[in-house]
Amino acid sequence: MTSGDRKPVIGFIGLGAMGAPMARRLLGAGYEVLLCDAEPGRAETLAKEAGGRPASPREIGGQADVIITMLPNSAIVEQVLLGPDGALTDLRAGAAVVEMSSGDPVRTRALAETVRERGGRFVDAPVSGGVPRAVTGDLAIMAGGDDEDVAYVTDVLSVMGSSVTRTGEVGSAHAMKALNNLCSAGGFLIGIEVLLIGKRFGLSPEMMVDVLNASTGMNNSTKRKFRQYVLSRSFDSAFSLDLLVKDLDIALGLAHATGTTAPITEATVEYCQAARHELGPGRDHTELARYAEHLAGTVLADTPTPPETAEPAT
């Protein structure tokens, strides 16, 4: 996707917990990166630390070959792309918009059509792996879009992730991301209930995690979240409960849109919504365990257990 031997210029919009290390990976690989974030000073700080140049969304649209968005939701993505002085205002001909947020697939398809009408390409490419894997460039990336458009940005995506899986047409990757997080949330909730039942019976939560991880009850949460964030009492995975509930709402919407009877999905979404209401906004998603402890009247760890290396996949 280069012109001759020239690497594409990249515009990176959204330099939060995930976006900043992803942009660092691109800078470390020798790409010219234009940096943009709504938080004052964030782009300037990253530019001083790792390189790159701060720019507005409109400047990015006029100068970048690849525009990456890593933002909380589709509404904010639409604002930075379509709003006054947004990135699509002066979109460079043939530029690719790569939407790496966890977006609504229906809104993603509408946005993709607008990008194409303005002479650009569009790929939705959400990620799984959390902050630790963003730092190491080991994210799992899903990619939805035309074969040619996905191929156009694959080299760039491969700097940030160890796997890039094409999921189908535009919007399919965002659908897969929401369904992945639904599956992840379900595994977390049933695993926490197992630990609570076992502790009330007299079993050690630490021992139960070891047994689960050596047995058929193992899942991502038993391996990468229970010791690291719950039993350690740190609850700092850097993925919020607010964002998880947003993704679960998208997954539930997909169930309704496809006419799929999904009682476990319904129950998972209701449980997580209740937990967010009880715990309040801005909480880490692993604090779902606190809500479960409250309902059970049992605390899993009276004293923190030293965490293992954290490697969540959300």
PDB file of C-alpha atoms in Angstrom:
ATOM      1  CA  MET A   1       0.000   0.000   0.000  1.00  0.00           C
ATOM      2  CA  THR A   2       2.928   2.282  -0.525  1.00  0.00           C
ATOM      3  CA  SER A   3       3.769   4.738  -3.264  1.00  0.00           C
ATOM      4  CA  GLY A   4       7.082   3.360  -4.447  1.00  0.00           C
ATOM      5  CA  ASP A   5       9.053   2.690  -1.286  1.00  0.00           C
ATOM      6  CA  ARG A   6       7.287   5.388   0.735  1.00  0.00           C
ATOM      7  CA  LYS A   7       5.506   4.321   3.872  1.00  0.00           C
ATOM      8  CA  PRO A   8       1.991   5.719   4.157  1.00  0.00           C
ATOM      9  CA  VAL A   9       1.350   8.711   6.371  1.00  0.00           C
ATOM     10  CA  ILE A  10      -0.945   7.704   9.228  1.00  0.00           C
ATOM     11  CA  GLY A  11      -3.377   9.862  11.141  1.00  0.00           C
ATOM     12  CA  PHE A  12      -4.220   8.419  14.554  1.00  0.00           C
ATOM     13  CA  ILE A  13      -7.305   9.839  16.296  1.00  0.00           C
ATOM     14  CA  GLY A  14      -7.860   8.719  19.894  1.00  0.00           C
ATOM     15  CA  LEU A  15      -4.821   8.418  22.154  1.00  0.00           C
ATOM     16  CA  GLY A  16      -6.347   6.895  25.267  1.00  0.00           C
ATOM     17  CA  ALA A  17      -5.347   3.748  27.142  1.00  0.00           C
ATOM     18  CA  MET A  18      -5.404   1.639  23.964  1.00  0.00           C
ATOM     19  CA  GLY A  19      -4.725   4.232  21.293  1.00  0.00           C
ATOM     20  CA  ALA A  20      -1.503   5.627  22.724  1.00  0.00           C
ATOM     21  CA  PRO A  21       0.421   2.325  22.770  1.00  0.00           C
ATOM     22  CA  MET A  22      -0.939   1.443  19.330  1.00  0.00           C
ATOM     23  CA  ALA A  23       0.311   4.765  17.961  1.00  0.00           C
ATOM     24  CA  ARG A  24       3.662   4.124  19.665  1.00  0.00           C
ATOM     25  CA  ARG A  25       3.961   0.833  17.794  1.00  0.00           C
ATOM     26  CA  LEU A  26       3.466   2.617  14.472  1.00  0.00           C
ATOM     27  CA  LEU A  27       5.983   5.316  15.373  1.00  0.00           C
ATOM     28  CA  GLY A  28       8.481   2.648  16.408  1.00  0.00           C
ATOM     29  CA  ALA A  29       8.035   0.951  13.031  1.00  0.00           C
ATOM     30  CA  GLY A  30       9.076   4.112  11.233  1.00  0.00           C
ATOM     31  CA  TYR A  31       5.724   5.479  10.112  1.00  0.00           C
ATOM     32  CA  GLU A  32       5.028   9.182  10.019  1.00  0.00           C
ATOM     33  CA  VAL A  33       2.077   9.557  12.398  1.00  0.00           C
ATOM     34  CA  LEU A  34      -0.180  12.576  12.844  1.00  0.00           C
ATOM     35  CA  LEU A  35      -1.606  12.521  16.381  1.00  0.00           C
ATOM     36  CA  CYS A  36      -4.997  13.746  17.545  1.00  0.00           C
ATOM     37  CA  ASP A  37      -6.953  13.508  20.790  1.00  0.00           C
ATOM     38  CA  ALA A  38      -9.772  15.486  22.390  1.00  0.00           C
ATOM     39  CA  GLU A  39      -7.856  15.667  25.692  1.00  0.00           C
ATOM     40  CA  PRO A  40      -5.766  18.859  25.643  1.00  0.00           C
ATOM     41  CA  GLY A  41      -2.037  18.203  25.563  1.00  0.00           C
ATOM     42  CA  ARG A  42      -2.256  14.450  25.068  1.00  0.00           C
ATOM     43  CA  ALA A  43      -1.087  14.484  21.448  1.00  0.00           C
ATOM     44  CA  GLU A  44       1.691  16.950  22.261  1.00  0.00           C
ATOM     45  CA  THR A  45       2.923  14.802  25.148  1.00  0.00           C
ATOM     46  CA  LEU A  46       3.026  11.650  23.020  1.00  0.00           C
ATOM     47  CA  ALA A  47       4.790  13.517  20.217  1.00  0.00           C
ATOM     48  CA  LYS A  48       7.519  14.659  22.626  1.00  0.00           C
ATOM     49  CA  GLU A  49       7.940  11.158  24.063  1.00  0.00           C
ATOM     50  CA  ALA A  50       7.720   9.005  20.937  1.00  0.00           C
ATOM     51  CA  GLY A  51       7.661  11.222  17.849  1.00  0.00           C
ATOM     52  CA  GLY A  52       4.906  12.147  15.465  1.00  0.00           C
ATOM     53  CA  ARG A  53       3.154  15.466  15.086  1.00  0.00           C
ATOM     54  CA  PRO A  54      -0.064  16.796  16.642  1.00  0.00           C
ATOM     55  CA  ALA A  55      -2.766  17.606  14.091  1.00  0.00           C
ATOM     56  CA  SER A  56      -6.471  18.384  13.918  1.00  0.00           C
ATOM     57  CA  PRO A  57      -8.960  15.922  12.396  1.00  0.00           C
ATOM     58  CA  ARG A  58      -9.260  18.130   9.303  1.00  0.00           C
ATOM     59  CA  GLU A  59      -5.479  18.267   8.855  1.00  0.00           C
ATOM     60  CA  ILE A  60      -5.316  14.502   9.198  1.00  0.00           C
ATOM     61  CA  GLY A  61      -7.984  14.050   6.530  1.00  0.00           C
ATOM     62  CA  GLY A  62      -6.041  16.180   4.069  1.00  0.00           C
ATOM     63  CA  GLN A  63      -2.600  14.684   4.723  1.00  0.00           C
ATOM     64  CA  ALA A  64      -2.921  11.039   5.821  1.00  0.00           C
ATOM     65  CA  ASP A  65      -3.019   7.961   3.604  1.00  0.00           C
ATOM     66  CA  VAL A  66      -4.512   5.931   6.464  1.00  0.00           C
ATOM     67  CA  ILE A  67      -6.769   7.440   9.141  1.00  0.00           C
ATOM     68  CA  ILE A  68      -7.163   5.319  12.272  1.00  0.00           C
ATOM     69  CA  THR A  69      -9.889   6.012  14.827  1.00  0.00           C
ATOM     70  CA  MET A  70      -9.676   4.453  18.302  1.00  0.00           C
ATOM     71  CA  LEU A  71     -12.551   6.064  20.212  1.00  0.00           C
ATOM     72  CA  PRO A  72     -15.205   5.120  22.798  1.00  0.00           C
ATOM     73  CA  ASN A  73     -18.205   4.712  20.488  1.00  0.00           C
ATOM     74  CA  SER A  74     -19.656   5.250  17.017  1.00  0.00           C
ATOM     75  CA  ALA A  75     -21.193   8.620  17.888  1.00  0.00           C
ATOM     76  CA  ILE A  76     -17.767  10.084  18.712  1.00  0.00           C
ATOM     77  CA  VAL A  77     -16.250   8.513  15.595  1.00  0.00           C
ATOM     78  CA  GLU A  78     -18.949  10.167  13.479  1.00  0.00           C
ATOM     79  CA  GLN A  79     -18.276  13.486  15.190  1.00  0.00           C
ATOM     80  CA  VAL A  80     -14.526  13.514  14.463  1.00  0.00           C
ATOM     81  CA  LEU A  81     -15.030  12.338  10.883  1.00  0.00           C
ATOM     82  CA  LEU A  82     -18.230  14.095   9.821  1.00  0.00           C
ATOM     83  CA  GLY A  83     -18.441  17.093  12.138  1.00  0.00           C
ATOM     84  CA  PRO A  84     -17.352  20.654  11.373  1.00  0.00           C
ATOM     85  CA  ASP A  85     -13.675  20.505  10.380  1.00  0.00           C
ATOM     86  CA  GLY A  86     -13.845  16.713  10.661  1.00  0.00           C
ATOM     87  CA  ALA A  87     -11.406  14.375   8.952  1.00  0.00           C
ATOM     88  CA  LEU A  88     -13.690  13.857   5.941  1.00  0.00           C
ATOM     89  CA  THR A  89     -13.887  17.597   5.226  1.00  0.00           C
ATOM     90  CA  ASP A  90     -10.795  17.533   2.992  1.00  0.00           C
ATOM     91  CA  LEU A  91     -10.330  13.774   2.670  1.00  0.00           C
ATOM     92  CA  ARG A  92      -7.323  12.824   0.592  1.00  0.00           C
ATOM     93  CA  ALA A  93      -8.345  10.866  -2.526  1.00  0.00           C
ATOM     94  CA  GLY A  94      -7.948   7.132  -1.967  1.00  0.00           C
ATOM     95  CA  ALA A  95      -7.245   7.471   1.751  1.00  0.00           C
ATOM     96  CA  ALA A  96      -8.351   4.609   3.988  1.00  0.00           C
ATOM     97  CA  VAL A  97     -10.384   5.136   7.142  1.00  0.00           C
ATOM     98  CA  VAL A  98      -9.704   2.292   9.584  1.00  0.00           C
ATOM     99  CA  GLU A  99     -12.260   2.292  12.391  1.00  0.00           C
ATOM    100  CA  MET A 100     -10.631   0.367  15.253  1.00  0.00           C
ATOM    101  CA  SER A 101     -13.111   1.299  17.974  1.00  0.00           C
ATOM    102  CA  SER A 102     -15.795  -1.107  19.182  1.00  0.00           C
ATOM    103  CA  GLY A 103     -18.545   0.355  17.033  1.00  0.00           C
ATOM    104  CA  ASP A 104     -22.156  -0.296  16.131  1.00  0.00           C
ATOM    105  CA  PRO A 105     -22.075  -2.334  12.898  1.00  0.00           C
ATOM    106  CA  VAL A 106     -25.197  -0.648  11.491  1.00  0.00           C
ATOM    107  CA  ARG A 107     -23.745   2.830  11.978  1.00  0.00           C
ATOM    108  CA  THR A 108     -20.406   1.544  10.681  1.00  0.00           C
ATOM    109  CA  ARG A 109     -21.970   0.533   7.366  1.00  0.00           C
ATOM    110  CA  ALA A 110     -23.590   3.950   6.953  1.00  0.00           C
ATOM    111  CA  LEU A 111     -20.286   5.667   7.736  1.00  0.00           C
ATOM    112  CA  ALA A 112     -18.441   3.458   5.259  1.00  0.00           C
ATOM    113  CA  GLU A 113     -20.847   4.518   2.508  1.00  0.00           C
ATOM    114  CA  THR A 114     -20.176   8.183   3.264  1.00  0.00           C
ATOM    115  CA  VAL A 115     -16.412   7.613   3.150  1.00  0.00           C
ATOM    116  CA  ARG A 116     -16.704   5.882  -0.223  1.00  0.00           C
ATOM    117  CA  GLU A 117     -18.865   8.692  -1.597  1.00  0.00           C
ATOM    118  CA  ARG A 118     -16.041  11.082  -0.724  1.00  0.00           C
ATOM    119  CA  GLY A 119     -13.454   9.024  -2.558  1.00  0.00           C
ATOM    120  CA  GLY A 120     -12.002   7.016   0.324  1.00  0.00           C
ATOM    121  CA  ARG A 121     -11.753   3.414   1.494  1.00  0.00           C
ATOM    122  CA  PHE A 122     -13.184   2.019   4.714  1.00  0.00           C
ATOM    123  CA  VAL A 123     -12.263  -0.921   6.958  1.00  0.00           C
ATOM    124  CA  ASP A 124     -13.651  -1.683  10.409  1.00  0.00           C
ATOM    125  CA  ALA A 125     -10.859  -3.272  12.451  1.00  0.00           C
ATOM    126  CA  PRO A 126     -11.622  -3.589  16.175  1.00  0.00           C
ATOM    127  CA  VAL A 127      -9.111  -5.284  18.446  1.00  0.00           C
ATOM    128  CA  SER A 128      -8.961  -7.791  21.260  1.00  0.00           C
ATOM    129  CA  GLY A 129      -6.192  -8.129  23.812  1.00  0.00           C
ATOM    130  CA  GLY A 130      -6.294  -5.142  26.143  1.00  0.00           C
ATOM    131  CA  VAL A 131      -3.592  -2.647  27.028  1.00  0.00           C
ATOM    132  CA  PRO A 132      -0.736  -5.128  27.712  1.00  0.00           C
ATOM    133  CA  ARG A 133      -1.041  -6.611  24.227  1.00  0.00           C
ATOM    134  CA  ALA A 134      -1.414  -3.164  22.676  1.00  0.00           C
ATOM    135  CA  VAL A 135       1.967  -2.310  24.199  1.00  0.00           C
ATOM    136  CA  THR A 136       3.636  -5.422  22.760  1.00  0.00           C
ATOM    137  CA  GLY A 137       1.880  -5.254  19.375  1.00  0.00           C
ATOM    138  CA  ASP A 138       0.229  -8.604  19.991  1.00  0.00           C
ATOM    139  CA  LEU A 139      -3.404  -7.601  19.525  1.00  0.00           C
ATOM    140  CA  ALA A 140      -5.901  -9.825  17.734  1.00  0.00           C
ATOM    141  CA  ILE A 141      -7.406  -7.667  14.992  1.00  0.00           C
ATOM    142  CA  MET A 142     -10.651  -8.347  13.132  1.00  0.00           C
ATOM    143  CA  ALA A 143     -11.064  -6.674   9.733  1.00  0.00           C
ATOM    144  CA  GLY A 144     -14.254  -6.059   7.779  1.00  0.00           C
ATOM    145  CA  GLY A 145     -14.302  -4.620   4.277  1.00  0.00           C
ATOM    146  CA  ASP A 146     -13.628  -5.291   0.615  1.00  0.00           C
ATOM    147  CA  ASP A 147     -10.689  -7.627  -0.011  1.00  0.00           C
ATOM    148  CA  GLU A 148      -8.730  -4.859  -1.743  1.00  0.00           C
ATOM    149  CA  ASP A 149      -9.326  -2.378   1.076  1.00  0.00           C
ATOM    150  CA  VAL A 150      -8.340  -4.848   3.799  1.00  0.00           C
ATOM    151  CA  ALA A 151      -5.191  -5.747   1.842  1.00  0.00           C
ATOM    152  CA  TYR A 152      -4.410  -2.016   1.509  1.00  0.00           C
ATOM    153  CA  VAL A 153      -4.122  -1.604   5.295  1.00  0.00           C
ATOM    154  CA  THR A 154      -2.907  -5.055   6.379  1.00  0.00           C
ATOM    155  CA  ASP A 155       0.766  -4.022   6.691  1.00  0.00           C
ATOM    156  CA  VAL A 156      -0.233  -1.173   9.011  1.00  0.00           C
ATOM    157  CA  LEU A 157      -2.519  -3.398  11.080  1.00  0.00           C
ATOM    158  CA  SER A 158       0.198  -6.036  11.396  1.00  0.00           C
ATOM    159  CA  VAL A 159       2.420  -3.570  13.261  1.00  0.00           C
ATOM    160  CA  MET A 160      -0.208  -3.392  16.013  1.00  0.00           C
ATOM    161  CA  GLY A 161      -1.421  -6.982  16.037  1.00  0.00           C
ATOM    162  CA  SER A 162      -0.041 -10.494  15.725  1.00  0.00           C
ATOM    163  CA  SER A 163      -3.125 -11.663  13.847  1.00  0.00           C
ATOM    164  CA  VAL A 164      -5.411  -9.969  11.351  1.00  0.00           C
ATOM    165  CA  THR A 165      -8.537 -11.992  10.561  1.00  0.00           C
ATOM    166  CA  ARG A 166     -10.873 -10.890   7.791  1.00  0.00           C
ATOM    167  CA  THR A 167     -14.433 -11.319   9.036  1.00  0.00           C
ATOM    168  CA  GLY A 168     -16.385 -10.374   5.903  1.00  0.00           C
ATOM    169  CA  GLU A 169     -17.879  -7.168   4.564  1.00  0.00           C
ATOM    170  CA  VAL A 170     -17.876  -3.793   6.283  1.00  0.00           C
ATOM    171  CA  GLY A 171     -19.538  -3.973   9.701  1.00  0.00           C
ATOM    172  CA  SER A 172     -18.795  -7.652  10.196  1.00  0.00           C
ATOM    173  CA  ALA A 173     -15.720  -7.000  12.338  1.00  0.00           C
ATOM    174  CA  HIS A 174     -17.644  -4.704  14.672  1.00  0.00           C
ATOM    175  CA  ALA A 175     -20.339  -7.360  14.962  1.00  0.00           C
ATOM    176  CA  MET A 176     -17.691  -9.988  15.761  1.00  0.00           C
ATOM    177  CA  LYS A 177     -16.078  -7.729  18.356  1.00  0.00           C
ATOM    178  CA  ALA A 178     -19.375  -7.248  20.201  1.00  0.00           C
ATOM    179  CA  LEU A 179     -20.046 -10.986  20.130  1.00  0.00           C
ATOM    180  CA  ASN A 180     -16.522 -11.689  21.374  1.00  0.00           C
ATOM    181  CA  ASN A 181     -17.064  -9.389  24.341  1.00  0.00           C
ATOM    182  CA  LEU A 182     -20.411 -11.027  25.044  1.00  0.00           C
ATOM    183  CA  CYS A 183     -18.661 -14.400  25.197  1.00  0.00           C
ATOM    184  CA  SER A 184     -15.898 -12.943  27.364  1.00  0.00           C
ATOM    185  CA  ALA A 185     -18.385 -11.382  29.791  1.00  0.00           C
ATOM    186  CA  GLY A 186     -20.323 -14.617  30.099  1.00  0.00           C
ATOM    187  CA  GLY A 187     -17.153 -16.529  30.915  1.00  0.00           C
ATOM    188  CA  PHE A 188     -16.176 -13.955  33.527  1.00  0.00           C
ATOM    189  CA  LEU A 189     -19.568 -14.031  35.270  1.00  0.00           C
ATOM    190  CA  ILE A 190     -19.912 -17.805  35.489  1.00  0.00           C
ATOM    191  CA  GLY A 191     -16.298 -18.113  36.636  1.00  0.00           C
ATOM    192  CA  ILE A 192     -16.821 -15.617  39.460  1.00  0.00           C
ATOM    193  CA  GLU A 193     -19.957 -17.461  40.554  1.00  0.00           C
ATOM    194  CA  VAL A 194     -17.962 -20.702  40.627  1.00  0.00           C
ATOM    195  CA  LEU A 195     -15.368 -19.076  42.905  1.00  0.00           C
ATOM    196  CA  LEU A 196     -18.065 -17.695  45.199  1.00  0.00           C
ATOM    197  CA  ILE A 197     -19.874 -21.029  45.483  1.00  0.00           C
ATOM    198  CA  GLY A 198     -16.604 -22.821  46.114  1.00  0.00           C
ATOM    199  CA  LYS A 199     -15.431 -20.357  48.749  1.00  0.00           C
ATOM    200  CA  ARG A 200     -18.713 -20.637  50.660  1.00  0.00           C
ATOM    201  CA  PHE A 201     -18.215 -24.404  50.583  1.00  0.00           C
ATOM    202  CA  GLY A 202     -14.701 -23.976  51.990  1.00  0.00           C
ATOM    203  CA  LEU A 203     -12.496 -24.111  48.884  1.00  0.00           C
ATOM    204  CA  SER A 204      -9.634 -21.698  48.312  1.00  0.00           C
ATOM    205  CA  PRO A 205     -10.272 -19.273  45.397  1.00  0.00           C
ATOM    206  CA  GLU A 206      -6.581 -19.382  44.470  1.00  0.00           C
ATOM    207  CA  MET A 207      -6.646 -23.176  44.343  1.00  0.00           C
ATOM    208  CA  MET A 208      -9.865 -23.141  42.312  1.00  0.00           C
ATOM    209  CA  VAL A 209      -8.308 -20.828  39.723  1.00  0.00           C
ATOM    210  CA  ASP A 210      -5.346 -23.219  39.411  1.00  0.00           C
ATOM    211  CA  VAL A 211      -7.663 -26.200  38.978  1.00  0.00           C
ATOM    212  CA  LEU A 212      -9.866 -24.428  36.443  1.00  0.00           C
ATOM    213  CA  ASN A 213      -6.817 -23.431  34.415  1.00  0.00           C
ATOM    214  CA  ALA A 214      -5.660 -27.064  34.318  1.00  0.00           C
ATOM    215  CA  SER A 215      -9.146 -28.347  33.505  1.00  0.00           C
ATOM    216  CA  THR A 216     -12.045 -27.968  31.108  1.00  0.00           C
ATOM    217  CA  GLY A 217     -13.462 -24.995  33.038  1.00  0.00           C
ATOM    218  CA  MET A 218     -10.617 -22.761  31.861  1.00  0.00           C
ATOM    219  CA  ASN A 219     -11.455 -19.575  29.954  1.00  0.00           C
ATOM    220  CA  ASN A 220      -9.822 -16.227  29.256  1.00  0.00           C
ATOM    221  CA  SER A 221     -10.968 -14.787  32.578  1.00  0.00           C
ATOM    222  CA  THR A 222      -9.708 -17.680  34.679  1.00  0.00           C
ATOM    223  CA  LYS A 223      -6.321 -17.378  32.963  1.00  0.00           C
ATOM    224  CA  ARG A 224      -5.887 -13.640  32.607  1.00  0.00           C
ATOM    225  CA  LYS A 225      -8.208 -11.796  34.958  1.00  0.00           C
ATOM    226  CA  PHE A 226      -9.065 -13.616  38.191  1.00  0.00           C
ATOM    227  CA  ARG A 227      -5.623 -13.629  39.836  1.00  0.00           C
ATOM    228  CA  GLN A 228      -4.445 -10.504  38.045  1.00  0.00           C
ATOM    229  CA  TYR A 229      -7.348  -8.174  38.821  1.00  0.00           C
ATOM    230  CA  VAL A 230      -9.892  -9.803  41.153  1.00  0.00           C
ATOM    231  CA  LEU A 231      -7.951 -11.768  43.744  1.00  0.00           C
ATOM    232  CA  SER A 232      -5.239  -9.101  43.717  1.00  0.00           C
ATOM    233  CA  ARG A 233      -8.051  -6.567  44.405  1.00  0.00           C
ATOM    234  CA  SER A 234      -6.467  -4.164  41.884  1.00  0.00           C
ATOM    235  CA  PHE A 235      -9.436  -4.086  39.474  1.00  0.00           C
ATOM    236  CA  ASP A 236      -7.362  -2.120  36.967  1.00  0.00           C
ATOM    237  CA  SER A 237      -7.553  -3.914  33.611  1.00  0.00           C
ATOM    238  CA  ALA A 238      -8.012  -0.545  31.837  1.00  0.00           C
ATOM    239  CA  PHE A 239     -11.255  -1.666  30.149  1.00  0.00           C
ATOM    240  CA  SER A 240     -14.294  -0.016  31.651  1.00  0.00           C
ATOM    241  CA  LEU A 241     -17.617  -1.532  32.633  1.00  0.00           C
ATOM    242  CA  ASP A 242     -19.296   1.316  30.732  1.00  0.00           C
ATOM    243  CA  LEU A 243     -17.650   0.213  27.479  1.00  0.00           C
ATOM    244  CA  LEU A 244     -18.407  -3.441  28.152  1.00  0.00           C
ATOM    245  CA  VAL A 245     -22.100  -2.680  28.641  1.00  0.00           C
ATOM    246  CA  LYS A 246     -22.060  -0.674  25.402  1.00  0.00           C
ATOM    247  CA  ASP A 247     -20.632  -3.686  23.552  1.00  0.00           C
ATOM    248  CA  LEU A 248     -23.140  -6.042  25.174  1.00  0.00           C
ATOM    249  CA  ASP A 249     -25.991  -3.778  24.093  1.00  0.00           C
ATOM    250  CA  ILE A 250     -24.687  -4.029  20.524  1.00  0.00           C
ATOM    251  CA  ALA A 251     -24.551  -7.823  20.779  1.00  0.00           C
ATOM    252  CA  LEU A 252     -28.092  -7.948  22.138  1.00  0.00           C
ATOM    253  CA  GLY A 253     -29.214  -5.711  19.285  1.00  0.00           C
ATOM    254  CA  LEU A 254     -27.713  -8.187  16.843  1.00  0.00           C
ATOM    255  CA  ALA A 255     -29.665 -11.000  18.491  1.00  0.00           C
ATOM    256  CA  HIS A 256     -32.886  -9.038  18.131  1.00  0.00           C
ATOM    257  CA  ALA A 257     -32.112  -7.963  14.541  1.00  0.00           C
ATOM    258  CA  THR A 258     -31.445 -11.550  13.484  1.00  0.00           C
ATOM    259  CA  GLY A 259     -34.444 -12.966  15.335  1.00  0.00           C
ATOM    260  CA  THR A 260     -32.215 -15.148  17.510  1.00  0.00           C
ATOM    261  CA  THR A 261     -33.661 -16.389  20.787  1.00  0.00           C
ATOM    262  CA  ALA A 262     -30.849 -15.614  23.235  1.00  0.00           C
ATOM    263  CA  PRO A 263     -31.869 -15.983  26.895  1.00  0.00           C
ATOM    264  CA  ILE A 264     -28.297 -16.204  28.202  1.00  0.00           C
ATOM    265  CA  THR A 265     -27.378 -13.060  26.291  1.00  0.00           C
ATOM    266  CA  GLU A 266     -30.421 -11.305  27.775  1.00  0.00           C
ATOM    267  CA  ALA A 267     -29.426 -12.394  31.288  1.00  0.00           C
ATOM    268  CA  THR A 268     -25.785 -11.361  30.819  1.00  0.00           C
ATOM    269  CA  VAL A 269     -26.740  -7.905  29.587  1.00  0.00           C
ATOM    270  CA  GLU A 270     -29.253  -7.383  32.406  1.00  0.00           C
ATOM    271  CA  TYR A 271     -26.709  -8.486  35.014  1.00  0.00           C
ATOM    272  CA  CYS A 272     -24.002  -6.168  33.705  1.00  0.00           C
ATOM    273  CA  GLN A 273     -26.421  -3.253  33.436  1.00  0.00           C
ATOM    274  CA  ALA A 274     -27.483  -3.827  37.052  1.00  0.00           C
ATOM    275  CA  ALA A 275     -23.850  -3.955  38.144  1.00  0.00           C
ATOM    276  CA  ARG A 276     -23.072  -0.680  36.389  1.00  0.00           C
ATOM    277  CA  HIS A 277     -26.077   0.938  38.054  1.00  0.00           C
ATOM    278  CA  GLU A 278     -25.027  -0.354  41.483  1.00  0.00           C
ATOM    279  CA  LEU A 279     -21.320   0.440  41.142  1.00  0.00           C
ATOM    280  CA  GLY A 280     -21.673   3.745  39.318  1.00  0.00           C
ATOM    281  CA  PRO A 281     -19.923   5.072  36.195  1.00  0.00           C
ATOM    282  CA  GLY A 282     -16.218   4.864  35.461  1.00  0.00           C
ATOM    283  CA  ARG A 283     -15.603   1.457  37.030  1.00  0.00           C
ATOM    284  CA  ASP A 284     -13.302  -1.217  35.648  1.00  0.00           C
ATOM    285  CA  HIS A 285     -15.167  -4.126  34.069  1.00  0.00           C
ATOM    286  CA  THR A 286     -13.460  -6.589  36.428  1.00  0.00           C
ATOM    287  CA  GLU A 287     -15.381  -4.898  39.245  1.00  0.00           C
ATOM    288  CA  LEU A 288     -18.306  -7.026  38.121  1.00  0.00           C
ATOM    289  CA  ALA A 289     -16.783  -9.350  40.733  1.00  0.00           C
ATOM    290  CA  ARG A 290     -17.515  -6.765  43.439  1.00  0.00           C
ATOM    291  CA  TYR A 291     -21.179  -6.777  42.441  1.00  0.00           C
ATOM    292  CA  ALA A 292     -21.246 -10.580  42.518  1.00  0.00           C
ATOM    293  CA  GLU A 293     -19.617 -10.531  45.965  1.00  0.00           C
ATOM    294  CA  HIS A 294     -22.248  -8.066  47.145  1.00  0.00           C
ATOM    295  CA  LEU A 295     -25.073 -10.324  45.969  1.00  0.00           C
ATOM    296  CA  ALA A 296     -23.478 -13.408  47.525  1.00  0.00           C
ATOM    297  CA  GLY A 297     -22.479 -11.715  50.778  1.00  0.00           C
ATOM    298  CA  THR A 298     -18.963 -13.129  50.347  1.00  0.00           C
ATOM    299  CA  VAL A 299     -15.622 -11.514  49.520  1.00  0.00           C
ATOM    300  CA  LEU A 300     -13.298 -13.679  47.465  1.00  0.00           C
ATOM    301  CA  ALA A 301     -10.042 -12.284  48.861  1.00  0.00           C
ATOM    302  CA  ASP A 302      -9.773 -10.718  52.315  1.00  0.00           C
ATOM    303  CA  THR A 303      -6.135  -9.880  51.584  1.00  0.00           C
ATOM    304  CA  PRO A 304      -4.812  -9.251  48.085  1.00  0.00           C
ATOM    305  CA  THR A 305      -3.173 -12.140  46.264  1.00  0.00           C
ATOM    306  CA  PRO A 306      -0.033 -11.128  44.332  1.00  0.00           C
ATOM    307  CA  PRO A 307      -1.088 -10.807  40.676  1.00  0.00           C
ATOM    308  CA  GLU A 308       0.459 -12.706  37.827  1.00  0.00           C
ATOM    309  CA  THR A 309       1.333 -11.027  34.548  1.00  0.00           C
ATOM    310  CA  ALA A 310      -1.860  -9.406  33.329  1.00  0.00           C
ATOM    311  CA  GLU A 311      -2.904 -10.099  29.744  1.00  0.00           C
ATOM    312  CA  PRO A 312      -6.623  -9.483  29.287  1.00  0.00           C
ATOM    313  CA  ALA A 313      -8.435 -10.085  26.022  1.00  0.00           C
ATOM    314  CA  THR A 314     -11.460  -7.839  25.792  1.00  0.00           C
TER     315      THR A 314
END
